[in-house]
XYZ file of C-alpha atoms in Angstrom:
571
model
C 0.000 0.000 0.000
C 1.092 3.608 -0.788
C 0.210 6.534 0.639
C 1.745 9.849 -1.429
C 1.405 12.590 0.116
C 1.770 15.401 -2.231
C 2.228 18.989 -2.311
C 0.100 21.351 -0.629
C -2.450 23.380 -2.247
C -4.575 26.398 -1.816
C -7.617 25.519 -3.504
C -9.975 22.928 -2.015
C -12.957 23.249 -4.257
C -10.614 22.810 -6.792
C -9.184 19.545 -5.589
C -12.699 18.784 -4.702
C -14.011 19.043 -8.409
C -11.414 16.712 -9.454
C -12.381 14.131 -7.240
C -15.901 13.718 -7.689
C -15.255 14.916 -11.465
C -14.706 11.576 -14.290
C -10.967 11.905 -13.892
C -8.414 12.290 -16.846
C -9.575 8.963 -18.903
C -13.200 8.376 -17.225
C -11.682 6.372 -14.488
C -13.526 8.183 -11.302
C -16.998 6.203 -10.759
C -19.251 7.060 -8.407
C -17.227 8.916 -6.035
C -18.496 8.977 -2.639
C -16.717 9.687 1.022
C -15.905 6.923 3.221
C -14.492 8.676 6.012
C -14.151 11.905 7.733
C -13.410 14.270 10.640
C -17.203 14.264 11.571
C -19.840 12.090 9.446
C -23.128 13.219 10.669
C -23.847 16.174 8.640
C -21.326 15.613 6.262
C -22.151 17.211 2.635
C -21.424 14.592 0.452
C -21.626 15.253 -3.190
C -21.510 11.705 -4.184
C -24.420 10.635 -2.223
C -26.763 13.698 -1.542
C -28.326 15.111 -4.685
C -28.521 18.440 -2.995
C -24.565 18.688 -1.782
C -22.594 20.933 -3.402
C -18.891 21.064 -4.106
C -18.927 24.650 -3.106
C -20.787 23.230 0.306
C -17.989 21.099 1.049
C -15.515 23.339 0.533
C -16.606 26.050 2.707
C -17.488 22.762 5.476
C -13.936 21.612 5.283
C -12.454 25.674 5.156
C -14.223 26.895 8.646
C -11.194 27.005 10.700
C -9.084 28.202 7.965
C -11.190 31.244 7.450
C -11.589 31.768 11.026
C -7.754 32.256 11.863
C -7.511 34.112 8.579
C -10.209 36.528 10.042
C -8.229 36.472 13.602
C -4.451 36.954 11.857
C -5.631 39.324 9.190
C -3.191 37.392 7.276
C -4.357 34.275 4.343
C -2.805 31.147 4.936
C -1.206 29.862 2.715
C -0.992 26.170 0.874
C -3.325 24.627 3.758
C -4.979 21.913 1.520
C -3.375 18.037 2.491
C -3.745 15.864 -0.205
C -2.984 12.305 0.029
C -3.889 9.247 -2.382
C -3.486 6.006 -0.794
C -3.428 3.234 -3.130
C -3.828 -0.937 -2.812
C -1.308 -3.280 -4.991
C -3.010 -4.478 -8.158
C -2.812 -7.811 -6.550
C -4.423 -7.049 -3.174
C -8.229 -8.462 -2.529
C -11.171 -5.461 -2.369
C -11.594 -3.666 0.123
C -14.756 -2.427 1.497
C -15.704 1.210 1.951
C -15.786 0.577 5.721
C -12.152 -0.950 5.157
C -10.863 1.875 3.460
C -12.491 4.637 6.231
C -10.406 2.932 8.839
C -7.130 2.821 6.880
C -7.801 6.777 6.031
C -8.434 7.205 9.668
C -5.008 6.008 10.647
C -3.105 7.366 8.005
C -4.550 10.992 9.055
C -3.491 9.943 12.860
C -0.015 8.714 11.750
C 0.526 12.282 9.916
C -0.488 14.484 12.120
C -3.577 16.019 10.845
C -6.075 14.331 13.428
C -3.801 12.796 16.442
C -5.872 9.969 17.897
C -8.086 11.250 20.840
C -7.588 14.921 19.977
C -11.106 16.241 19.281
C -9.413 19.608 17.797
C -7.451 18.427 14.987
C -8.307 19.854 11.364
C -11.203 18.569 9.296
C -10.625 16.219 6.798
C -12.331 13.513 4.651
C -11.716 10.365 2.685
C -13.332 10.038 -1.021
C -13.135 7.068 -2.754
C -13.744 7.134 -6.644
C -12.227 3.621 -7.479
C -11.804 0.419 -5.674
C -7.848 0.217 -5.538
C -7.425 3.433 -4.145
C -9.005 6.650 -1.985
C -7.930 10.065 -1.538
C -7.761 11.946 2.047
C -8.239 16.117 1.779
C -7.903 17.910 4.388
C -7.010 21.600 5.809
C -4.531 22.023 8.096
C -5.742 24.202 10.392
C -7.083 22.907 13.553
C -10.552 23.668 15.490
C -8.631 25.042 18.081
C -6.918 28.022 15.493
C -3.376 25.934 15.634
C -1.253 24.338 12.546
C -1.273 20.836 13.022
C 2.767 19.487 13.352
C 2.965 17.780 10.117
C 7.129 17.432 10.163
C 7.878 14.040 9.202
C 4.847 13.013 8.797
C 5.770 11.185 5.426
C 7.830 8.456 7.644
C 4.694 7.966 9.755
C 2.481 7.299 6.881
C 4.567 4.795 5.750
C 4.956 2.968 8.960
C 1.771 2.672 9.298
C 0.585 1.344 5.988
C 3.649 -1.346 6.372
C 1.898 -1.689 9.257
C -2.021 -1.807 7.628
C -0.399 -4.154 5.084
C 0.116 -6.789 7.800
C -2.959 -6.766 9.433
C -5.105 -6.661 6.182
C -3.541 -9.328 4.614
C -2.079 -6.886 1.768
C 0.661 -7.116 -0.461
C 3.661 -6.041 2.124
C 6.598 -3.169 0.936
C 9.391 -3.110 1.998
C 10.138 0.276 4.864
C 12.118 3.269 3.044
C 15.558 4.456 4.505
C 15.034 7.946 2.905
C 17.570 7.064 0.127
C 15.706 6.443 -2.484
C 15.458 9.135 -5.550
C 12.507 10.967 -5.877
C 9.679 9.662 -8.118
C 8.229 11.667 -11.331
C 5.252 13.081 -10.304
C 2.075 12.016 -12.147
C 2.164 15.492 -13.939
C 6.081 14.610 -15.146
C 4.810 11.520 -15.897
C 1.833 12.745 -18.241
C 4.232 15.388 -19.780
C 6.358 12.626 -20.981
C 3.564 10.489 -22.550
C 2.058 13.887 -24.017
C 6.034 14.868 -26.015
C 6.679 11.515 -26.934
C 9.379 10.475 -24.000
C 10.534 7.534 -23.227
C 11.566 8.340 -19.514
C 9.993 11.489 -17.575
C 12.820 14.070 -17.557
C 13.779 13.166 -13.540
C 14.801 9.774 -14.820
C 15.949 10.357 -17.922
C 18.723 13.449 -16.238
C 19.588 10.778 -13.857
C 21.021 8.159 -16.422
C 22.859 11.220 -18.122
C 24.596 12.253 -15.034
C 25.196 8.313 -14.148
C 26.581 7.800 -17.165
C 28.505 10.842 -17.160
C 30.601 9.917 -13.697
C 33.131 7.088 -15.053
C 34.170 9.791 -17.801
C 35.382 12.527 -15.653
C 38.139 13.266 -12.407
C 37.249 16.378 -11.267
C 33.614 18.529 -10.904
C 34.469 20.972 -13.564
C 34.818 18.414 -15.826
C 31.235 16.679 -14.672
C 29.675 19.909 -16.032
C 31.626 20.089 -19.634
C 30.854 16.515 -19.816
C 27.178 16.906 -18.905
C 26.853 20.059 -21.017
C 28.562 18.250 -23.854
C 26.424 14.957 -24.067
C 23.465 17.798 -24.184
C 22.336 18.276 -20.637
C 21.083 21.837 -19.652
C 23.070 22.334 -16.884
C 22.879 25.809 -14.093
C 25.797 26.061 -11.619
C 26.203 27.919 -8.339
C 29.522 29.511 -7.647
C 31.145 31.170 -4.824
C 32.737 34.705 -4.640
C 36.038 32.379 -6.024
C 34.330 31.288 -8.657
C 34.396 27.709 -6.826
C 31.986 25.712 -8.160
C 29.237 24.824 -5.008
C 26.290 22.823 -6.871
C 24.505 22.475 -9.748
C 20.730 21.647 -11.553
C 20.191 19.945 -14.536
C 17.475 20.229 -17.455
C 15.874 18.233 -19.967
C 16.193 20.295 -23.269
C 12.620 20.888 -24.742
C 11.567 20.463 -20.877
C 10.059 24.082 -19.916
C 7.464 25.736 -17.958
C 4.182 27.630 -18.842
C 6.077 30.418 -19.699
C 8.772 28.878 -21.825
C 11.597 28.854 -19.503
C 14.269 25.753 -19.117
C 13.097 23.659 -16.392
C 16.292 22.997 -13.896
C 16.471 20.120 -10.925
C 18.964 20.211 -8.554
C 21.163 16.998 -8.326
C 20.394 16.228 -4.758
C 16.573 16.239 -5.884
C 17.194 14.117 -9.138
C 18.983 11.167 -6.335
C 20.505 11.374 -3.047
C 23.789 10.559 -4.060
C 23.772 12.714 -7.139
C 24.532 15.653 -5.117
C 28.077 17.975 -6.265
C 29.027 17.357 -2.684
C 28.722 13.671 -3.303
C 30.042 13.328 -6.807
C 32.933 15.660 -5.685
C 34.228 13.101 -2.894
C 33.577 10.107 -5.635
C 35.636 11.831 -7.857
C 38.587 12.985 -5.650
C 38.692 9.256 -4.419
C 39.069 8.189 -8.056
C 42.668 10.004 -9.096
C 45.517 8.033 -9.129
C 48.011 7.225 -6.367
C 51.006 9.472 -5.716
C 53.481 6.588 -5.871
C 51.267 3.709 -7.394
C 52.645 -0.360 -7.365
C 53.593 -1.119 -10.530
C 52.065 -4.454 -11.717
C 54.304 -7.369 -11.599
C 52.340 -9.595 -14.312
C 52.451 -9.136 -17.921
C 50.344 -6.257 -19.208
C 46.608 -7.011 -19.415
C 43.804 -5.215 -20.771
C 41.596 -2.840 -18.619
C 38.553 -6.154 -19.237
C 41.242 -8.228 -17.028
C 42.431 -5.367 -15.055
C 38.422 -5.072 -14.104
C 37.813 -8.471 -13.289
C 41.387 -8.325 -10.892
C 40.001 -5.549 -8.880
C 36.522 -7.165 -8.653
C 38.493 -10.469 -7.194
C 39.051 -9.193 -3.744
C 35.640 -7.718 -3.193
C 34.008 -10.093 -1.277
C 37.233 -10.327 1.472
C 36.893 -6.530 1.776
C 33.417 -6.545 3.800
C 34.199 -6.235 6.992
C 34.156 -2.452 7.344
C 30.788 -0.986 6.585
C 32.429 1.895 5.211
C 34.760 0.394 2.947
C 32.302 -2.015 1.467
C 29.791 0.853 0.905
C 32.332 2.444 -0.832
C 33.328 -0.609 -2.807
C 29.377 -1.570 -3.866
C 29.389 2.375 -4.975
C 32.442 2.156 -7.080
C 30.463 -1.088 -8.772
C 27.973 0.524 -9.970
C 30.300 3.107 -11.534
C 31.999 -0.155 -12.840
C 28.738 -1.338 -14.625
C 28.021 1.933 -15.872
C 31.032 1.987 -17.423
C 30.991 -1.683 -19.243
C 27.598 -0.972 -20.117
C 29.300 2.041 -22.295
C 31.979 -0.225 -23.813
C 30.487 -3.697 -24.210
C 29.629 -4.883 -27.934
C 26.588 -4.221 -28.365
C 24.732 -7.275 -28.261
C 25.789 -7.463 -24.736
C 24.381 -3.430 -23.612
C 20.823 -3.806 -23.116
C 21.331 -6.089 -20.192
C 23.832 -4.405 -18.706
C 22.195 -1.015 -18.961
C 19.338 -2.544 -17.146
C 21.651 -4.368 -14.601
C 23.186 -0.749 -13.761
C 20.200 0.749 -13.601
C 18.463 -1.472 -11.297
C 22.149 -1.465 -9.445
C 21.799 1.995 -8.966
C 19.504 1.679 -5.968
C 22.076 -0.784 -4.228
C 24.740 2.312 -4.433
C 23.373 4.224 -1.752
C 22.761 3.088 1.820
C 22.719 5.192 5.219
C 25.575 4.012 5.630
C 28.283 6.759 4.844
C 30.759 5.279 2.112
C 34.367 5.685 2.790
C 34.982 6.660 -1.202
C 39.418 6.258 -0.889
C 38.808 2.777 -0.581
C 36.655 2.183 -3.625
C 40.106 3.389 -5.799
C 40.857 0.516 -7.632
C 37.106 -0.174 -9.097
C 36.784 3.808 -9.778
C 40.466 3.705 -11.802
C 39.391 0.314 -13.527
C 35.643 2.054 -14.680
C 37.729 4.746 -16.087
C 39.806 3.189 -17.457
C 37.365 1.064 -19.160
C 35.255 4.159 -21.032
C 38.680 6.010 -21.789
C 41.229 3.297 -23.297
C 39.200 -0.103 -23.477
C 39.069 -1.762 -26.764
C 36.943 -4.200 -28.034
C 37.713 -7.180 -25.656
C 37.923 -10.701 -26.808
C 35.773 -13.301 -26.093
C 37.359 -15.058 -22.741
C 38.236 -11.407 -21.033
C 34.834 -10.344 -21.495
C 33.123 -13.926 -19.920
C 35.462 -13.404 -17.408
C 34.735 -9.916 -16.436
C 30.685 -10.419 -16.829
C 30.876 -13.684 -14.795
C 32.975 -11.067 -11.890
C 30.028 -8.562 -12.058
C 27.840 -11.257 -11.268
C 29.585 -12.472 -8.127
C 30.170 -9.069 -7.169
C 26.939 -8.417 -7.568
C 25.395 -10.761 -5.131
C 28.024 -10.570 -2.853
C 26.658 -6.796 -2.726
C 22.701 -8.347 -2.071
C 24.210 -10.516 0.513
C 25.804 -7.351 2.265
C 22.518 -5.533 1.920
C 20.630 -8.254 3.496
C 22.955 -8.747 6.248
C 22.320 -4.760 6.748
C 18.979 -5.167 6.203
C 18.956 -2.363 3.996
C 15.287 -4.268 2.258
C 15.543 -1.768 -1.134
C 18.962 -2.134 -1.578
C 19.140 -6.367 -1.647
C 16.059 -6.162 -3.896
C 18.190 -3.920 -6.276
C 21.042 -6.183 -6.518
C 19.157 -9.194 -6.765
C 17.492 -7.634 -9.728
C 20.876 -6.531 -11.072
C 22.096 -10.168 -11.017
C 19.298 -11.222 -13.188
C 20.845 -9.029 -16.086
C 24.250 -9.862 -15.472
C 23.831 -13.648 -15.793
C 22.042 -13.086 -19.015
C 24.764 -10.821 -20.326
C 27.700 -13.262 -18.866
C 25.562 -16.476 -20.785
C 25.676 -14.251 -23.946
C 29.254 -13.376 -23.138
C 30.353 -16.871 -22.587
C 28.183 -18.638 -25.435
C 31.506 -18.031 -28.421
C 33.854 -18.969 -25.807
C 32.126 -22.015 -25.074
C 31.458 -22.900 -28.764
C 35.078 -22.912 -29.214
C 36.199 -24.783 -26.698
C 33.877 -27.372 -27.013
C 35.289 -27.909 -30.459
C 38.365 -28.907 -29.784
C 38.298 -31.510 -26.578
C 41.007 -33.160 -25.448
C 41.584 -36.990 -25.617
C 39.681 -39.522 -23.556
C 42.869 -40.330 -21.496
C 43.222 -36.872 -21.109
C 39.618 -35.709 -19.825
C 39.810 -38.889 -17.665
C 43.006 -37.751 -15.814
C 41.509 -33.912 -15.376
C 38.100 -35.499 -13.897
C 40.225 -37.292 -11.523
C 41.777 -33.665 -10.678
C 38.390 -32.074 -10.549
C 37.534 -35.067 -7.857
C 40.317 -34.404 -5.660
C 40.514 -30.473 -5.401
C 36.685 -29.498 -5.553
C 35.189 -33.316 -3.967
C 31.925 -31.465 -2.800
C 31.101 -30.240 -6.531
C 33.082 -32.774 -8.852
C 29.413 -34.705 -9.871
C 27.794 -31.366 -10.751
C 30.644 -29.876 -12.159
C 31.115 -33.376 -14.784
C 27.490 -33.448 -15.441
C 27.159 -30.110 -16.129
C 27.059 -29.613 -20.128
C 29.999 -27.235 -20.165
C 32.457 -29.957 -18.848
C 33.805 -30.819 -21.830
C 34.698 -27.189 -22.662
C 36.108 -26.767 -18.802
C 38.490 -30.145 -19.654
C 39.803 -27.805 -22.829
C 40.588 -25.013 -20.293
C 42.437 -26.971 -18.480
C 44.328 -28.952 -21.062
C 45.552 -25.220 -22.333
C 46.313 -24.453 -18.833
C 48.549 -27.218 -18.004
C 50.278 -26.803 -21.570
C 51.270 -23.290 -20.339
C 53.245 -24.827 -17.509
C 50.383 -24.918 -15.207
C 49.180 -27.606 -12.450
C 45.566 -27.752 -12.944
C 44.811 -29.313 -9.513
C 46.169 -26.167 -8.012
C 44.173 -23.768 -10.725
C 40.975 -25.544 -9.834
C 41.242 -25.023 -5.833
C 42.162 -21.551 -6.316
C 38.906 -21.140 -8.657
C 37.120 -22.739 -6.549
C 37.985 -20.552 -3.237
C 37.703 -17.196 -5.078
C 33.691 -18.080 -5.409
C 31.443 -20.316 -3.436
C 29.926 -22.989 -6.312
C 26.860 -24.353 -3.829
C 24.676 -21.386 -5.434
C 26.171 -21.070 -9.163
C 24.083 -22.171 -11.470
C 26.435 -23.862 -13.573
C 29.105 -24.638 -11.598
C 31.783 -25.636 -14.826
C 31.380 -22.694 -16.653
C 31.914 -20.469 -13.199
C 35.319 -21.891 -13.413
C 35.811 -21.705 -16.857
C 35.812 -17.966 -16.990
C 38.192 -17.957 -13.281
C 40.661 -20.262 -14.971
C 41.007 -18.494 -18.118
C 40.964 -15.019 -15.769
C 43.577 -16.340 -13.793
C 45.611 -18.731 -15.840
C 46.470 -16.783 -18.715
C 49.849 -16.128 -18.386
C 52.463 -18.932 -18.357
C 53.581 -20.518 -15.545
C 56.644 -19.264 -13.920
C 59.434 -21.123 -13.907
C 61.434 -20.952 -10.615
C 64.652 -22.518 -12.206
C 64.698 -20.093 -14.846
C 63.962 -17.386 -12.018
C 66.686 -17.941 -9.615
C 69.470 -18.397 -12.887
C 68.393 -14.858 -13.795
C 69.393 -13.376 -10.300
C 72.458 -15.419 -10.207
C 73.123 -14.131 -13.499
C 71.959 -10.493 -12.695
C 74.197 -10.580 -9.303
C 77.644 -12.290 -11.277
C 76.871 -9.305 -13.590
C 77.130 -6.827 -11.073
C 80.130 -7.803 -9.416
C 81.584 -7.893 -12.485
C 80.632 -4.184 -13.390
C 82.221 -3.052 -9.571
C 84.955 -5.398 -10.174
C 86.147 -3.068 -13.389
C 85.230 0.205 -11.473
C 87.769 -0.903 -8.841
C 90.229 -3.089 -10.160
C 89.611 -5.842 -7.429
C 86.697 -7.836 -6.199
C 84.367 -5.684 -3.528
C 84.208 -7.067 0.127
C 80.638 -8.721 0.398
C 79.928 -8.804 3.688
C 82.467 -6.209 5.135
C 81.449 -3.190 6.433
C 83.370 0.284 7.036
C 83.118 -0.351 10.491
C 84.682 -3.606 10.614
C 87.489 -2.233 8.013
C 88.242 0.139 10.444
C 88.747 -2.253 13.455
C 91.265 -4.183 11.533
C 93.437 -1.325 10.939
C 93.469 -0.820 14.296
C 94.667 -4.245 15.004
C-alpha cells in the first residue's frame, strides 16, 4: 500500500471538483466519502443530490477562514492531499475498510492525532476500488497548525503496518535514500512529447553515465553540457563551483523557460558534494605499485580488482564504498560492451543503482581501484575478446550478489532487492558473453585419457562439486581449459582449488562454466618457472660484481662493512 502525500495546495474546491469529477480517462466512478473528521452532517456530493462542491468546501475551510479573520493574514498552501493506493494484486476492500485505513493514516501524519477532538477537518473520497484520496485543511478547530514534520515516515509505517494486518501485499520500509519519483504530472508530460523516460529519470542516467568519464567537478559539467544536458551552476565569490541543476532540453514551464532540478533532488547521491568526494577518491596514487604480471587489458584489469571484493566486507564503510564504485563499474561496461551485450547491462546498472546508496556513509578512498578500472574502461578499453569479457561479466555477477548478501545482512530491504534484480541481467549478459567462448572450446576436446586424468583432478581439489561440475554440459569445454592451462606450464589441480575458493559454487548455477571464466581469468599467463627465475638473479648478481669489479680493479668485500674495516686497521 502507498500513501503519497503530495504537495500542498490552496484551492480545495478545486481539488474537490477533481475528485468527484470523471478523472483524466473516465476512471472516477461514483465517487463517494468513506471517512471523515465528523460524518453526521457531512455534505457529500456523491451521495446527496442536494450537496454541493462549493458546500464542502466552505465545510472543510471553517477554521481556515476563522484564523484568517483572527491573523488578518491568508494562509497559505493549507490543503493536504494524500492518495493512498492498494497493490493491483491485493483483494477489495470495502468502503468501511478503506475509512479505517484513512483514519489512521490521518493519525499517523499528524492532521487528526488519535483522541484529539481539535485536529483539522478532513475527509476520505473514494472514486475507485484500488485506491481513496484523504483532503484535508490544516488548520485545527482550536486556530493551531497541526505538526505535520515528518509526517511522510509515519504514513509509511503505518501502511507497512495496515499491510500486515489486512492481509495486503507487504513493501518493503524506506531508509530515505531512495530518488525521488516523477510526479504524475512529469509523468503525463512525458507520454504527451513523446518520452521515453519522464525528464527526472531520464537526467539521472545522463549524469550516471557521465561519472566514469570525468576526475574532477568541472569536468562533470563540460561533460554533462557536452552529451546535451542543460546544466545551471552555483559559484562562490572564487568562482568555486558549489552545486549544480540539470534540465531536460525541450523540458520548460508555462512560460517557456528551461526547467532545472537540482542533483540532490534528481537522487541522493547525485549531489556535487557527493560526486565531488567520488571523484577525488578516483585520481591516481602518488606513488602507485607497478604491476608485476604481464600487461593485461583494462577487461582483465576489471575483473582483478573485482576479485578481492568479497574479502573486503568487513568495514561498513569500505564495502559501501566498494558496492558504490560497482555501480560506476557497470556503468562503465555498459558504455563499452559490444553491443549485443548493452541492453542487459544497462538494465543491470540501472536497477544497481539503488544498491549504491545506503545510510551508511561510504568511505569513497577505498573504492580506488574499481573507480580507476571504470575509467579506465570508457577512456582506453578496446573491443575485448571473447574469454576477457566472460570473465569480467561472470565477476560482475559475483560481485553483484556478494553486494545483495551485504545488503541483506544490513537489512537495507531496497537495496538487496536492487542487486538481486541486477544479477538477473548480469547472468544473461555473462551467458551471452560466454556462449563463443564455449562454442570454441567445445570444439576442440582433449583426448579420452586426457579428460579422464583432469576429472580425476576435478575429484580431488573441488570433492563437494566434482558430480555437478562433470554433469554439467559445459564440462567438456572446462576439460579444454584446463588442457591449455597445463600446456602453459600450469598444475591444474592447483588452478581448480584456487577457482574454486575465489567463489562459493553451492549457489552457481552452472558450476563448470563459473570456473571456466576464473581459470582463463587467472591462468592466462604462463607458468613461472622458478629454475629459470633464480638463474636470472644469479646471473643479474655475477653481472654486477663484475661491473664493480672493473670500477675498482679488485673484487668488492661482500659482507664487510666500514666499520669492521676500520677495526682491523686498528689491530
Amino acid at each position: 500500500m502507498i500513501a503519497a502525500i503530495k504537495p500542498t495546495g490552496a484551492n480545495t474546491r478545486g481539488l474537490l471538483a477533481y475528485l468527484y469529477g470523471p478523472g483524466d480517462h473516465d476512471e472516477h466512478l461514483d465517487p463517494h466519502i468513506v471517512a471523515g473528521f465528523a460524518m453526521l452532517g457531512m455534505p457529500d456530493p456523491g451521495r446527496d443530490e442536494n450537496a454541493t462542491l462549493t458546500e464542502l468546501a466552505r465545510h472543510l475551510d471553517a477554521p481556515v477562514r476563522l484564523r484568517n479573520g483572527e491573523f488578518g493574514k491568508p494562509v497559505a498552501d493549507h490543503v493536504w492531499h494524500c492518495p493512498v493506493r492498494a497493490a493491483p494484486e491485493d483483494r477489495y476492500l470495502s468502503d468501511a475498510e478503506w475509512g479505517e485505513i484513512a483514519q489512521r493514516i490521518v493519525q499517523a501524519a499528524g492532521i487528526a492525532p488519535a483522541g484529539d477532538d481539535l485536529g483539522c477537518r478532513w475527509i476520505a473520497v473514494r472514486h475507485a476500488d484500488d485506491h481513496i484520496h484523504i483532503l484535508a485543511t490544516t488548520v485545527r478547530e482550536d486556530g493551531r497548525r497541526p505538526k505535520l514534520h515528518g509526517s511522510g515516515v509515519r504514513v509509511g509505517d503505518a501502511c507497512r503496518e495496515i499491510e500486515k494486518e489486512y492481509g495486503l501485499r507487504q513493501l518493503k520500509k524506506g531508509d530515505g535514500t531512495g530518488s525521488r519519483r516523477p510526479t504524475q504530472a512529469e509523468m503525463h508530460k512525458a507520454e504527451r512529447l513523446g518520452w521515453q523516460q519522464p525528464s527526472p529519470e531520464w537526467l539521472q542516467d545522463r549524469i550516471r553515465a557521465a561519472i566514469p568519464h570525468v576526475t574532477n567537478a568541472e569536468e562533470f559539467i563540460a561533460y554533462l553540457q557536452a552529451s546535451g544536458v542543460e546544466v545551471q551552476v552555483r559559484r562562490g565569490p572564487s568562482g568555486d563551483l558549489l552545486g549544480y541543476a540539470a534540465g531536460r532540453p525541450g523540458d520548460v514551464n508555462e512560460a517557456g523557460e528551461q526547467i532545472y532540478h537540482p542533483g540532490s533532488k534528481i537522487s541522493p547521491d547525485l549531489s556535487l558534494p557527493k560526486i565531488k568526494a567520488r571523484l577525488k577518491s578516483s585520481r591516481p596514487e602518488e606513488h602507485p605499485t607497478a604491476r608485476r604480471n604481464h600487461p593485461s587489458s583494462p577487461w582483465h584489469q576489471a575483473a582483478d580488482a573485482l576479485d578481492t571484493l568479497h574479502t573486503d566486507l568487513a568495514d561498513d564503510a569500505h564495502a559501501q564504498a566498494r558496492i558504490t564504485a560497482l555501480g560506476e563499474l557497470l556503468e562503465a561496461t555498459a558504455q563499452s560492451a559490444p553491443a549485443h551485450l548493452q541492453a542487459e547491462l544497462h538494465a543491470a546498472s540501472k536497477a544497481f543503482a539503488r544498491a549504491q546508496r545506503s545510510q551508511i556513509r561510504a568511505e569513497d578512498r577505498a573504492a580506488h581501484a574499481l573507480r580507476s578500472a571504470a575509467r579506465d574502461i570508457v577512456h582506453t578499453a578496446t573491443g575485448p575478446d571473447g574469454s576477457a569479457l566472460a570473465a569480467l561479466a561472470a565477476a560482475l555477477v559475483w560481485a553483484t550478489i556478494v553486494a545483495a548478501r551485504w545488503h541483506e545482512a544490513k537489512h537495507h530491504a531496497h537495496q538487496a532487492d536492487a542487486a538481486r534484480q541486477a544479477v538477473q541481467h548480469l547472468q544473461t549478459a555473462a551467458d551471452r558473453a560466454l556462449a563463443p567462448t564455449l562454442a570454441e572450446l567445445t570444439a576442440r576436446p582433449p583426448k579420452n585419457q586426457a579428460r579422464r586424468v583432469l576429472a580425476s583432478d576435478v575429484r580431488a581439489a573441488v570433492p563437494d562439486h566434482a558430480e555437478r561440475i562433470l554433469t554439467d554440459p559445459a564440462w567438456p569445454a572446462l576439460a579444454t581449459v584446463l588442457a591449455d592451462a597445463e600446456a602453459r606450464g600450469h598444475q591444474t589441480h592447483q588452478l581448480l582449488k584456487e577457482a574454486a575458493a575465489q567463489r562459493e559454487l553451492t549457489t552457481a548455477r552452472q558450476p563448470a562454466r563459473v570456473l571456466i571464466t576464473r581459470i582463463q581469468h587467472t591462468g592466462r599467463n604462463p607458468a613461472p618457472n622458478r629454475r629459470a627465475a633464480a638463474a636470472r638473479r644469479r646471473s643479474t648478481l655475477a653481472g654486477s660484481i663484475r661491473v664493480r669489479q672493473t670500477h675498482d680493479g679488485q673484487l668488492p668485500p661482500t659482507a664487510t662493512t666500514p666499520t669492521e674495516q676500520q677495526r682491523r686497521q686498528r689491530r
